[in-house]
mmCIF file of C-alpha atoms and ligand atoms in Angstrom:
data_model
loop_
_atom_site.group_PDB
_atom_site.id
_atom_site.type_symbol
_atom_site.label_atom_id
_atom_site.label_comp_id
_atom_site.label_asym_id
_atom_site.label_seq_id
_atom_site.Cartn_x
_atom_site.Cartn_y
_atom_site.Cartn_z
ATOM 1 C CA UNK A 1 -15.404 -189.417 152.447
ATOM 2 C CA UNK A 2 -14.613 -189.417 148.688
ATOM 3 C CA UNK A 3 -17.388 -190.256 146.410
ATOM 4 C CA UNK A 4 -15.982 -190.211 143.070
ATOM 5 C CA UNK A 5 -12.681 -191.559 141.992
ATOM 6 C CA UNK A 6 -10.872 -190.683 138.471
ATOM 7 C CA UNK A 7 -8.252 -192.852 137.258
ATOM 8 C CA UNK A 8 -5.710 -193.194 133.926
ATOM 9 C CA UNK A 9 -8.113 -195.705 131.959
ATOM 10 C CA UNK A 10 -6.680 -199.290 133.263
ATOM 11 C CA UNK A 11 -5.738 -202.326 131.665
ATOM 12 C CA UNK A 12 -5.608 -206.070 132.294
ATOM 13 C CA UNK A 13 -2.290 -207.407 132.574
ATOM 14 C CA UNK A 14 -3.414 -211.202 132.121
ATOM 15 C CA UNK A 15 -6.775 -211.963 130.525
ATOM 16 C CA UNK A 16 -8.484 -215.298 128.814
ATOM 17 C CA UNK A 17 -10.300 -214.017 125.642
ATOM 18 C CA UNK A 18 -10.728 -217.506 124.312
ATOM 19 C CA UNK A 19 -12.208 -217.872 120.757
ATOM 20 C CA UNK A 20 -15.387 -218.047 119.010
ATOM 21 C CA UNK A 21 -18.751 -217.592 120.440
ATOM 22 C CA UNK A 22 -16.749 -217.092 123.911
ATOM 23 C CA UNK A 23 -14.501 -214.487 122.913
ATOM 24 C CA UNK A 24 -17.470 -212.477 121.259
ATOM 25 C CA UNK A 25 -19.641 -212.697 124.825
ATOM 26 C CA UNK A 26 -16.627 -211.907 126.674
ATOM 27 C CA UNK A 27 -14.630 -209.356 124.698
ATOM 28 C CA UNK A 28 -17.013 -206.517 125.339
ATOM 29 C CA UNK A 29 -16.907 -207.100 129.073
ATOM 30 C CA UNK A 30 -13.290 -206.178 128.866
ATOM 31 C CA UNK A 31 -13.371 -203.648 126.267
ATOM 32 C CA UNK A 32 -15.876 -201.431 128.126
ATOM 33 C CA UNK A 33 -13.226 -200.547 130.973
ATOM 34 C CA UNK A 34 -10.159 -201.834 130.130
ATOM 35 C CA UNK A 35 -7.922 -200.009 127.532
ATOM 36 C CA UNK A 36 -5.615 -202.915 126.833
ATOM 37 C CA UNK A 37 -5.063 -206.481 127.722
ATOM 38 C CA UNK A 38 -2.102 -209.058 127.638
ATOM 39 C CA UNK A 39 -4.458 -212.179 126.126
ATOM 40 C CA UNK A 40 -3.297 -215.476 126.733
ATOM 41 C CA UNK A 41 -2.046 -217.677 124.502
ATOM 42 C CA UNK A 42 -3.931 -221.207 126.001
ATOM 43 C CA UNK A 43 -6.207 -222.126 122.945
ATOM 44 C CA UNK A 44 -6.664 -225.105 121.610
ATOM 45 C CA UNK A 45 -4.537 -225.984 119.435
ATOM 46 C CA UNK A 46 -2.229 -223.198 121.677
ATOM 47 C CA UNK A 47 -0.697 -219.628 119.932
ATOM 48 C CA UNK A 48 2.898 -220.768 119.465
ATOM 49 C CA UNK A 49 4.298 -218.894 116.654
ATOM 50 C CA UNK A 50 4.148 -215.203 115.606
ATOM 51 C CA UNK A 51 1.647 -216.015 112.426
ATOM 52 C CA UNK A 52 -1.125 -217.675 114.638
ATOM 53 C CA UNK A 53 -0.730 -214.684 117.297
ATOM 54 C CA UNK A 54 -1.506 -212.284 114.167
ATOM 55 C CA UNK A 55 -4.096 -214.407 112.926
ATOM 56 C CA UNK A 56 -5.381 -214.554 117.086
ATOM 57 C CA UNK A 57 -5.284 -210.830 116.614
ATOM 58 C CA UNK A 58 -7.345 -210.126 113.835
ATOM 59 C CA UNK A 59 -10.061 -212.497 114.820
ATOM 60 C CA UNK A 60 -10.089 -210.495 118.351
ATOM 61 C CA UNK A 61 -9.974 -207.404 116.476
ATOM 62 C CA UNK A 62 -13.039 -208.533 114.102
ATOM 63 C CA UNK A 63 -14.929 -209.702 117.275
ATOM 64 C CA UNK A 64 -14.564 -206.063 118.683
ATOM 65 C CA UNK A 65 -18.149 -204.555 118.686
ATOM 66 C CA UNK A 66 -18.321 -201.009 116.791
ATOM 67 C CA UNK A 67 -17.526 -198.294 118.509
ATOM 68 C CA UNK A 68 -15.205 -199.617 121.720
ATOM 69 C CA UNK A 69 -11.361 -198.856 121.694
ATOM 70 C CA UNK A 70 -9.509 -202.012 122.635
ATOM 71 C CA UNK A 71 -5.941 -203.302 121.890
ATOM 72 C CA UNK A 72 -5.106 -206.725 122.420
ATOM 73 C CA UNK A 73 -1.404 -207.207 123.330
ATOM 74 C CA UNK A 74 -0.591 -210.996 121.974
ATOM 75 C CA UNK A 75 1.644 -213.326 123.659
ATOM 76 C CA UNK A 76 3.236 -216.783 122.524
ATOM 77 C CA UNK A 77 2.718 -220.285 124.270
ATOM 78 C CA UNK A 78 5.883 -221.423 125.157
ATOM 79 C CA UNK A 79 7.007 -224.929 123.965
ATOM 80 C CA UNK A 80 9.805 -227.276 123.526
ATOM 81 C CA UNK A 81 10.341 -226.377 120.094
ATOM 82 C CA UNK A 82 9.447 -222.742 120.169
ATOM 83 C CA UNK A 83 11.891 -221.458 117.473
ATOM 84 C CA UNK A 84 13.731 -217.796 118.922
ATOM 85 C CA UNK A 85 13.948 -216.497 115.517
ATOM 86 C CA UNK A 86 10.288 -216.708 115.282
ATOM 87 C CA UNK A 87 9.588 -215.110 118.627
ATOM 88 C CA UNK A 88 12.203 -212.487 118.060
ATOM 89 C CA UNK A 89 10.789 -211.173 114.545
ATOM 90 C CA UNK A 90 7.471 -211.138 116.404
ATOM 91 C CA UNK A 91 8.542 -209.502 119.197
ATOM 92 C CA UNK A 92 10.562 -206.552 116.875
ATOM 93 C CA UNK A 93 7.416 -206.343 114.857
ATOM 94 C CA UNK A 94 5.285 -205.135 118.012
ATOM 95 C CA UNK A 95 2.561 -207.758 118.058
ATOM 96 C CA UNK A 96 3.957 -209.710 120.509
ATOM 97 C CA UNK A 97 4.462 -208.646 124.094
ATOM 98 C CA UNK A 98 5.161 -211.762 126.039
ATOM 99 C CA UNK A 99 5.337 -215.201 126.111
ATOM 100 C CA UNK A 100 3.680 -217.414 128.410
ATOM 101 C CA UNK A 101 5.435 -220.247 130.050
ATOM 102 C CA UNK A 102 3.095 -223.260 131.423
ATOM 103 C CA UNK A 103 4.857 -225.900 132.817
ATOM 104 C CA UNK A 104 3.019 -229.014 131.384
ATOM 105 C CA UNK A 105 -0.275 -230.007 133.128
ATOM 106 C CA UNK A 106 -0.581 -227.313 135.005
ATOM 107 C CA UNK A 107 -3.828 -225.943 134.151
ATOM 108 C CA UNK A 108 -6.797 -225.107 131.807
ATOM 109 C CA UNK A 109 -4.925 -225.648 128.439
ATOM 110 C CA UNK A 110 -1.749 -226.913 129.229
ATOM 111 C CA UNK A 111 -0.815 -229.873 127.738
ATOM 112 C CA UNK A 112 1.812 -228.433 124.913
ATOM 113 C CA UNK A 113 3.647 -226.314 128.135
ATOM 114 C CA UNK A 114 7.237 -227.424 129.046
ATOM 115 C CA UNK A 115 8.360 -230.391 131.227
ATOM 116 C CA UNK A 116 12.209 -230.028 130.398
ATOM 117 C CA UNK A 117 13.253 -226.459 130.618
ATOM 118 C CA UNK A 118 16.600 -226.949 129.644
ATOM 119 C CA UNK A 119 15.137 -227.150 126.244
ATOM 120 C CA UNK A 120 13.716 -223.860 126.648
ATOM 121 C CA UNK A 121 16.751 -222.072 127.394
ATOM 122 C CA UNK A 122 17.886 -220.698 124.288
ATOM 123 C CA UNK A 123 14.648 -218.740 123.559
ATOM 124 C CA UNK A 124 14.727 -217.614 127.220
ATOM 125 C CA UNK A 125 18.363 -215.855 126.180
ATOM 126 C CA UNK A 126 17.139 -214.187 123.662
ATOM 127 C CA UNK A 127 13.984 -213.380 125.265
ATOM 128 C CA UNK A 128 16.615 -211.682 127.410
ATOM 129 C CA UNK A 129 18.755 -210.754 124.591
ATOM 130 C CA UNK A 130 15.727 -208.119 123.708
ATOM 131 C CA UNK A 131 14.132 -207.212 126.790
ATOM 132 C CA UNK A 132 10.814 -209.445 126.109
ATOM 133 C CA UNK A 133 8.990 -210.699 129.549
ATOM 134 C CA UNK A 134 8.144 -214.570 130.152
ATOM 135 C CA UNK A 135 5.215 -214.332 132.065
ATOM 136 C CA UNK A 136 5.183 -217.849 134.434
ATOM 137 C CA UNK A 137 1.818 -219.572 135.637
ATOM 138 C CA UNK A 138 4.356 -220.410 138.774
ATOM 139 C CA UNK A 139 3.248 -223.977 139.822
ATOM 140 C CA UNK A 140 5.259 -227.179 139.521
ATOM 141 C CA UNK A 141 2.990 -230.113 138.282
ATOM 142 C CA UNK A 142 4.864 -232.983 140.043
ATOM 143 C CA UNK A 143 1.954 -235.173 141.602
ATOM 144 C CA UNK A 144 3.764 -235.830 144.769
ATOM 145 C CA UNK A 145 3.763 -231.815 145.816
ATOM 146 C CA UNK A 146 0.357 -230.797 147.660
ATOM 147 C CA UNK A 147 -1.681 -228.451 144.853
ATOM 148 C CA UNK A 148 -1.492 -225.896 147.938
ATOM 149 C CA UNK A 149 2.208 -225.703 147.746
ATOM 150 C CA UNK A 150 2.818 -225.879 144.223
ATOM 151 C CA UNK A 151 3.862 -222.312 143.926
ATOM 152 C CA UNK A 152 6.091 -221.965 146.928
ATOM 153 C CA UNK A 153 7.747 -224.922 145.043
ATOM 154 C CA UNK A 154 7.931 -223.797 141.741
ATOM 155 C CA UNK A 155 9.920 -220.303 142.873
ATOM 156 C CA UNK A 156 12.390 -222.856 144.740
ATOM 157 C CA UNK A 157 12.755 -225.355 142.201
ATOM 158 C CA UNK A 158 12.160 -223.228 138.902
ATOM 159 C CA UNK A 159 11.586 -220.126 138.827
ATOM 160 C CA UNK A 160 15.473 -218.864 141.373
ATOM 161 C CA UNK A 161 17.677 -221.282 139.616
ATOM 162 C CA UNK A 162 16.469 -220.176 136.052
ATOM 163 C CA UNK A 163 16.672 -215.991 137.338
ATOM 164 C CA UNK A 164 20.149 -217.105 138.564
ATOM 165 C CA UNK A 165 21.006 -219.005 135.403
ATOM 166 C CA UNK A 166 19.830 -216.212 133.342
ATOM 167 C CA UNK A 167 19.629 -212.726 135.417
ATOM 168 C CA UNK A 168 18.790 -210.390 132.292
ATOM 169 C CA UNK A 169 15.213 -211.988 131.860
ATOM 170 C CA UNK A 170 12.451 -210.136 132.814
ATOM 171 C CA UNK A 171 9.888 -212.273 134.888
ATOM 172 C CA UNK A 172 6.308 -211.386 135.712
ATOM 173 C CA UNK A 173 5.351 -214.085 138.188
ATOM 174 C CA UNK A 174 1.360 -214.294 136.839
ATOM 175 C CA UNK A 175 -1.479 -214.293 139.186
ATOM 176 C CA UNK A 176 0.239 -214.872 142.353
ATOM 177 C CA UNK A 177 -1.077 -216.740 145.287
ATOM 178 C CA UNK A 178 1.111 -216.954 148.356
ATOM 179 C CA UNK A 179 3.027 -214.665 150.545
ATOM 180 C CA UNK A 180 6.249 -216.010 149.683
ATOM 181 C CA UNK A 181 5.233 -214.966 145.745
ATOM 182 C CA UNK A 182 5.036 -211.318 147.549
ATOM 183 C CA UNK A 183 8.056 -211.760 149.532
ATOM 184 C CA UNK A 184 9.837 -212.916 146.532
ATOM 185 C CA UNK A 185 8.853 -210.426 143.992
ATOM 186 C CA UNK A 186 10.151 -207.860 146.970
ATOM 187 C CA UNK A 187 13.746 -209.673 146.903
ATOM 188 C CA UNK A 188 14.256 -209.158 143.637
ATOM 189 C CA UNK A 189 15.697 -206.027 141.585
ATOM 190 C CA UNK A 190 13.339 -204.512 138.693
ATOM 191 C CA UNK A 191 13.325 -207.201 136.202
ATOM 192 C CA UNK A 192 10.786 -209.191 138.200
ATOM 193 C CA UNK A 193 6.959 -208.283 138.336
ATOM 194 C CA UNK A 194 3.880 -210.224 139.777
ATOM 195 C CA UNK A 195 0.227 -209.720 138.453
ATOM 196 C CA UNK A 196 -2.331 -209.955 141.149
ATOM 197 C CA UNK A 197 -6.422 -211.296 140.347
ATOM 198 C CA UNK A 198 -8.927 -209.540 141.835
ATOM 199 C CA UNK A 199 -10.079 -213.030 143.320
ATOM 200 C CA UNK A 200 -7.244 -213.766 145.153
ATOM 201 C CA UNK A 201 -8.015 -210.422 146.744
ATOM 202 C CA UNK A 202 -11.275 -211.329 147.556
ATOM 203 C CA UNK A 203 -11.559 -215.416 148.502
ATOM 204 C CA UNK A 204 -9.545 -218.122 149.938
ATOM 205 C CA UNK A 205 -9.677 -221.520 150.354
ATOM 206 C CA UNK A 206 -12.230 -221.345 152.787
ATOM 207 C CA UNK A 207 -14.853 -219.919 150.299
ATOM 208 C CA UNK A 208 -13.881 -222.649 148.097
ATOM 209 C CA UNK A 209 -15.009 -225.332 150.084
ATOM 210 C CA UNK A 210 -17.085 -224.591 153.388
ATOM 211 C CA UNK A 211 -20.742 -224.952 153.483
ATOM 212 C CA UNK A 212 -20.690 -227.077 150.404
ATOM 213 C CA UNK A 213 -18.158 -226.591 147.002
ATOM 214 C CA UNK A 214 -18.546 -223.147 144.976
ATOM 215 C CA UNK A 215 -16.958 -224.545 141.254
ATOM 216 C CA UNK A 216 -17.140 -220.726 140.625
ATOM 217 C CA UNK A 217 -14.301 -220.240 143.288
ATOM 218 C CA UNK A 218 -12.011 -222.962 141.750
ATOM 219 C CA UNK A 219 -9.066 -221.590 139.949
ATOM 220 C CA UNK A 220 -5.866 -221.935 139.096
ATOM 221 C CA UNK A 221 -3.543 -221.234 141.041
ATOM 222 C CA UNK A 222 -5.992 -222.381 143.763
ATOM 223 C CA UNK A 223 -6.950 -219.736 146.350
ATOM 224 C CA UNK A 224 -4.454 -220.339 149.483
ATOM 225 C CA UNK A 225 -5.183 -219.969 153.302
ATOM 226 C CA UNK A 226 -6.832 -216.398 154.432
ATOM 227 C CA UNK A 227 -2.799 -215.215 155.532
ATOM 228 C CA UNK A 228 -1.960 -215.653 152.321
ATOM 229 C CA UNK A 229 -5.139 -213.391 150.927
ATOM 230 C CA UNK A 230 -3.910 -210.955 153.081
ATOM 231 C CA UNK A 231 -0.647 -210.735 152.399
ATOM 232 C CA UNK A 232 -1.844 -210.791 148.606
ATOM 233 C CA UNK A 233 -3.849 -207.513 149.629
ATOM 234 C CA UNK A 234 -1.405 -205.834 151.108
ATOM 235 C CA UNK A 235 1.497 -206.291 148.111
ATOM 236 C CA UNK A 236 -1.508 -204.680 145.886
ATOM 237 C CA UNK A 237 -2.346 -201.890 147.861
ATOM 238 C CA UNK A 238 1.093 -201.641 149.124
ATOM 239 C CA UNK A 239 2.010 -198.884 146.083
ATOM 240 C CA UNK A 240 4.929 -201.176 145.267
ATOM 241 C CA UNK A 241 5.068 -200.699 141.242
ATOM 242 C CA UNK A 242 6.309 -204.380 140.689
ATOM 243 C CA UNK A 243 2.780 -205.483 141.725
ATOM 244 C CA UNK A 244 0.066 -204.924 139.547
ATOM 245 C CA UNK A 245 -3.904 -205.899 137.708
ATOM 246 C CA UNK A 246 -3.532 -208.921 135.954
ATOM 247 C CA UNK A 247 -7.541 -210.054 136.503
ATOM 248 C CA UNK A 248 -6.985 -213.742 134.938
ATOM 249 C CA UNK A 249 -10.681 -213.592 133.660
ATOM 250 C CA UNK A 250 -11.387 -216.659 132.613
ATOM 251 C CA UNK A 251 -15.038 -217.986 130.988
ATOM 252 C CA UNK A 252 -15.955 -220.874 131.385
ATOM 253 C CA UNK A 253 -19.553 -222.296 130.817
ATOM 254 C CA UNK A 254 -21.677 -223.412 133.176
ATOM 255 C CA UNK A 255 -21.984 -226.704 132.196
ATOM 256 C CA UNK A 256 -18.607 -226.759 132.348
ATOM 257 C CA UNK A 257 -17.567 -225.773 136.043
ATOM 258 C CA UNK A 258 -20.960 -226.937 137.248
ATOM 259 C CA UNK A 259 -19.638 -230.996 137.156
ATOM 260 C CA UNK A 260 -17.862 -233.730 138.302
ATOM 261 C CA UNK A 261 -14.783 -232.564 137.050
ATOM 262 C CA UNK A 262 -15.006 -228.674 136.764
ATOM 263 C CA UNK A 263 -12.927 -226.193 135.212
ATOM 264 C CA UNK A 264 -10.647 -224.054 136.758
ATOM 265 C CA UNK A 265 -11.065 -220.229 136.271
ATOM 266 C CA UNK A 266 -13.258 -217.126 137.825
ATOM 267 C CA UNK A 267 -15.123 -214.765 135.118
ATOM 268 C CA UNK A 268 -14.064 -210.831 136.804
ATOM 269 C CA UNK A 269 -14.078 -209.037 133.396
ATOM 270 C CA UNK A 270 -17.658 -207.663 134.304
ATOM 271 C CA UNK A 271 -17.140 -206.979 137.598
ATOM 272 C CA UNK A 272 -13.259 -206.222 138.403
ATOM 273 C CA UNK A 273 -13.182 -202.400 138.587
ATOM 274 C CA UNK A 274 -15.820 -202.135 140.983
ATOM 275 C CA UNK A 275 -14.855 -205.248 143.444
ATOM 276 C CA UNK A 276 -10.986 -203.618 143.495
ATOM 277 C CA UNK A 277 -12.244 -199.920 144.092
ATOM 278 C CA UNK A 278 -14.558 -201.775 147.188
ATOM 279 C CA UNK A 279 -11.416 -203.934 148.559
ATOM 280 C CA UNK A 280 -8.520 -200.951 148.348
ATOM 281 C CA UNK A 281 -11.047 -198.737 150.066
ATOM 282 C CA UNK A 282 -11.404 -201.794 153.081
ATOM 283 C CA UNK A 283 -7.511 -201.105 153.090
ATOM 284 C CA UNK A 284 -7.660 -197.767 153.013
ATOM 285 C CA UNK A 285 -5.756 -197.446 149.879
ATOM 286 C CA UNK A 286 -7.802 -195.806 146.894
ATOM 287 C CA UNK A 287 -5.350 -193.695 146.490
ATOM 288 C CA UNK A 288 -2.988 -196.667 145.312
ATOM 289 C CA UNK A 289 -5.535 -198.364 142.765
ATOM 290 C CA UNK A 290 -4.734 -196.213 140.094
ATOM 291 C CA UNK A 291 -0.931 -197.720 140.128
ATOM 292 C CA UNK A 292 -1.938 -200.895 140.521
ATOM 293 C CA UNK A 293 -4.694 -200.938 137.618
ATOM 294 C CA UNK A 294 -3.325 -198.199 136.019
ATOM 295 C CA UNK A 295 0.182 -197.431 136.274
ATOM 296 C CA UNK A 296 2.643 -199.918 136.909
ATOM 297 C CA UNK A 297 1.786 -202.419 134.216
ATOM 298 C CA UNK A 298 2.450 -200.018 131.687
ATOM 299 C CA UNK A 299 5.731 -198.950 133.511
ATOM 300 C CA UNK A 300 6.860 -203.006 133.545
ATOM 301 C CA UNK A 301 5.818 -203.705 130.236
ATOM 302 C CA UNK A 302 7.357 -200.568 128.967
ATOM 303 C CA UNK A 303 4.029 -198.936 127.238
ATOM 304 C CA UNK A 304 2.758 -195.579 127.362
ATOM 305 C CA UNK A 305 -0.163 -195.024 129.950
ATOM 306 C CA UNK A 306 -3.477 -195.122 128.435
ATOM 307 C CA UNK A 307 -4.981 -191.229 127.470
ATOM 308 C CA UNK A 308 -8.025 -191.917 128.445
ATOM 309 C CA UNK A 309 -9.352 -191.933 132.261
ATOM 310 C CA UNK A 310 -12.214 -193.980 134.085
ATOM 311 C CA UNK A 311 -14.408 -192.361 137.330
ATOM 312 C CA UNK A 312 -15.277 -194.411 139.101
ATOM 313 C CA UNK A 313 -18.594 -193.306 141.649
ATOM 314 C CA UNK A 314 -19.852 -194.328 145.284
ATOM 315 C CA UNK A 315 -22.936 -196.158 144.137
ATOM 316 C CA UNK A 316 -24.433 -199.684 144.028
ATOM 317 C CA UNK A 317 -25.388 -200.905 140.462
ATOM 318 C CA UNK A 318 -26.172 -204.498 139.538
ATOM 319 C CA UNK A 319 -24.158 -206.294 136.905
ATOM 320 C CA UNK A 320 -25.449 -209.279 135.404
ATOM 321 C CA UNK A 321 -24.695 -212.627 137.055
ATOM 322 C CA UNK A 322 -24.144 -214.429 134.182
ATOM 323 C CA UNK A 323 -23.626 -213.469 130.525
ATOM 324 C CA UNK A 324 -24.758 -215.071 127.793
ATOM 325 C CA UNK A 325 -22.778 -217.113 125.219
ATOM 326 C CA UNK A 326 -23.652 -218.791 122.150
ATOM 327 C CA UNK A 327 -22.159 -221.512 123.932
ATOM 328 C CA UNK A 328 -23.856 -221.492 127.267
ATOM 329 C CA UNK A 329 -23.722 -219.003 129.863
ATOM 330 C CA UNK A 330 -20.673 -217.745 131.887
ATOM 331 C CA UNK A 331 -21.175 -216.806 135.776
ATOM 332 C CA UNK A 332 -19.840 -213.621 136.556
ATOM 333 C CA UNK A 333 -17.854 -213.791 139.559
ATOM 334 C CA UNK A 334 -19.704 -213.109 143.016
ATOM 335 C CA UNK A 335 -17.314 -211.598 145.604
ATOM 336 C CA UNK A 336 -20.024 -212.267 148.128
ATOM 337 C CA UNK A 337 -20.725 -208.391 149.181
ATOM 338 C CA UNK A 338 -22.099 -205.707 146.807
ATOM 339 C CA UNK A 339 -19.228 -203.421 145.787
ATOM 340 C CA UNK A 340 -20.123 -200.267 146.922
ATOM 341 C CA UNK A 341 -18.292 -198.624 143.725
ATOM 342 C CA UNK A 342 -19.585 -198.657 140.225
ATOM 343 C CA UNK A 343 -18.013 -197.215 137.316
ATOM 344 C CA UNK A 344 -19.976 -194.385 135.722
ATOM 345 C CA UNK A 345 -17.895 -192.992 133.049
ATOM 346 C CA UNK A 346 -14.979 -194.170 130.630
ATOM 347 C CA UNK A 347 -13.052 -192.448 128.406
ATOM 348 C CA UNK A 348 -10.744 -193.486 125.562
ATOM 349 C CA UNK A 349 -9.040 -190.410 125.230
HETATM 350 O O1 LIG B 1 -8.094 -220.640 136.744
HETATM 351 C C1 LIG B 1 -7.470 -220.635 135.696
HETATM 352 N N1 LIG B 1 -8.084 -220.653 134.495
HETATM 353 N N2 LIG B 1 -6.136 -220.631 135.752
HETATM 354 C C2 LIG B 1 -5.387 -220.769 134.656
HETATM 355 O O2 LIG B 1 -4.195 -220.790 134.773
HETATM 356 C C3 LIG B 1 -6.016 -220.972 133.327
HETATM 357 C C4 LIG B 1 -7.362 -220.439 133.296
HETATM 358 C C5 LIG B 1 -8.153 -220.897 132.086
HETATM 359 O O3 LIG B 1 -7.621 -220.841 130.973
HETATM 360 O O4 LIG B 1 -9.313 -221.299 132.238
HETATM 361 ZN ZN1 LIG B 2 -4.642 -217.386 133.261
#
């Protein structure tokens, strides 16, 4: 039995930094094991053009504590009058990596996203033009389609047609949910990519709601039916490079998701490495977490792999369960067993 595991140094393909007094408690969670991160974009007001993703940058980059090696890889919020010239100059400069597209109402944040996405067509052609990925949070927002079904829906209705329409974009179907996400990211050719959570791997709806409601479990997408988990850990352990980390840490405060009306999003940053080197040894795949965390991001986005390597060692160690915010504190996610990894060592080059 293997006791220690080294990997290329990993990075989160989807992360919520958030601003402030959040993004100071959280960024260091990150920072500590992940090389690189694609942030989002869902502030309020949202990042839409190139300046306020340099300005997001630098406030990241001035939030970074001393000493920890971190690149934040900005993206764009996608709206009805996002300008292609803009996201083009931003793009050739280098800061910009993606853009996100939310389709109006869809989550945490969402309000500016797009309800007409014929209107969003032009910057999707150049987008394609110049090779830059739209990176989809895949669920249609129509009231009459059950939340549980919203993504099945949204690659019928939205996300095939607008592939078809314009075959030269690159995709990366964001923190996918369902088996017919996985079956549909395995249908397509190499322009389409999914980013898995480290949740989804570890809950479904059934943690959500029985024995009494865990607001630390609710999300966005919402966890689906335990068939759908599995199929979820099987495209992620699978070796497939079109699946990879994208952890969709996202803080929220306690008083926040502990309320009538709670937030949607699960705080992994702390905790991710060690919960994903527990679940791909269940599925006998440790060998295939280093593509998956390490590997095939890089290879979609087109990046270099990171220098630097993590170990990770057959131990228990407690993390904190919550971390502490000038704004409150944040739960860290609770996968409900103790991972039996920890990381012990991480190195930047
Ligand atoms: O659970 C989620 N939280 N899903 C999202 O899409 C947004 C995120 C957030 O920003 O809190
Ligand atoms: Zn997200």
């Amino acid at each position: 039995m293997t006791d220690s595991l080294t990997i290329r140094r990993p990075d989160d393909w989807h992360l919520h930094l958030r601003d402030g007094a959040m993004l100071k408690a959280v960024l260091p969670e990150t920072a500590r094991h992940f090389a690189r991160a694609i942030v989002m974009p869902n502030l309020v007001p949202p990042v839409v053009t190139g300046a306020q993703a340099g300005a997001y940058r630098d406030r990241i980059m001035a939030a970074l504590p001393d000493g920890m090696q971190f690149e934040p890889l900005m993206t764009l919020y996608l709206t009805e009058d996002t300008d292609p010239d803009d996201v083009a100059a931003a793009a050739a400069s280098g800061l910009v990596k993606a853009v996100k597209l939310y389709p109006a109402g869809a989550t945490t944040n969402s309000a500016s996203g797009v309800s007409d996405f014929r209107k969003v067509i032009p910057v999707l052609e150049r987008m394609a033009q110049i090779g830059l990925p739209l990176c989809t949070h895949g669920e249609v927002t129509t009231p009459e389609v059950d939340i549980f079904d919203r993504e099945a829906v949204f690659i019928e209705t939205v996300l095939d047609p607008l592939r078809r329409e314009i075959p030269e974009l690159r995709v990366v179907m964001e923190h996918i949910t369902t088996s017919d996400a996985a079956d549909y990211v395995r249908s397509a050719g190499a322009g389409l990519g999914a980013t898995i959570t480290t949740h989804h791997l570890v809950i479904n709806r059934n943690h959500i709601l029985v024995g009494g409601i865990k607001p630390h479990y609710y999300c966005l997408p919402v966890a689906k039916r335990a068939t759908h988990q599995q199929a979820l850990r099987k495209a992620a352990t699978s070796g497939d490079p079109r699946f990879f980390l994208g952890t969709d840490s996202a803080p929220h405060v306690d008083a926040a998701k502990e309320t009538g009306c709670g937030c949607a999003g699960c705080f992994t940053a702390t905790n991710t490495m060690a919960i994903l080197a527990h679940v791909f040894e269940e599925e006998g795949a440790l060998d295939k977490l280093e593509g998956f965390a390490s590997l095939n991001g890089p290879a979609f986005y087109r990046l270099p792999v990171n220098p630097g390597k993590l170990t990770l060692k057959r131990a228990t160690t407690d993390y904190p369960a919550k971390i502490e915010s000038d704004d409150g504190p944040v739960t860290v996610f609770d996968p409900g067993f103790t991972p039996a990894w920890h990381v012990a060592e991480v190195s930047a080059d």
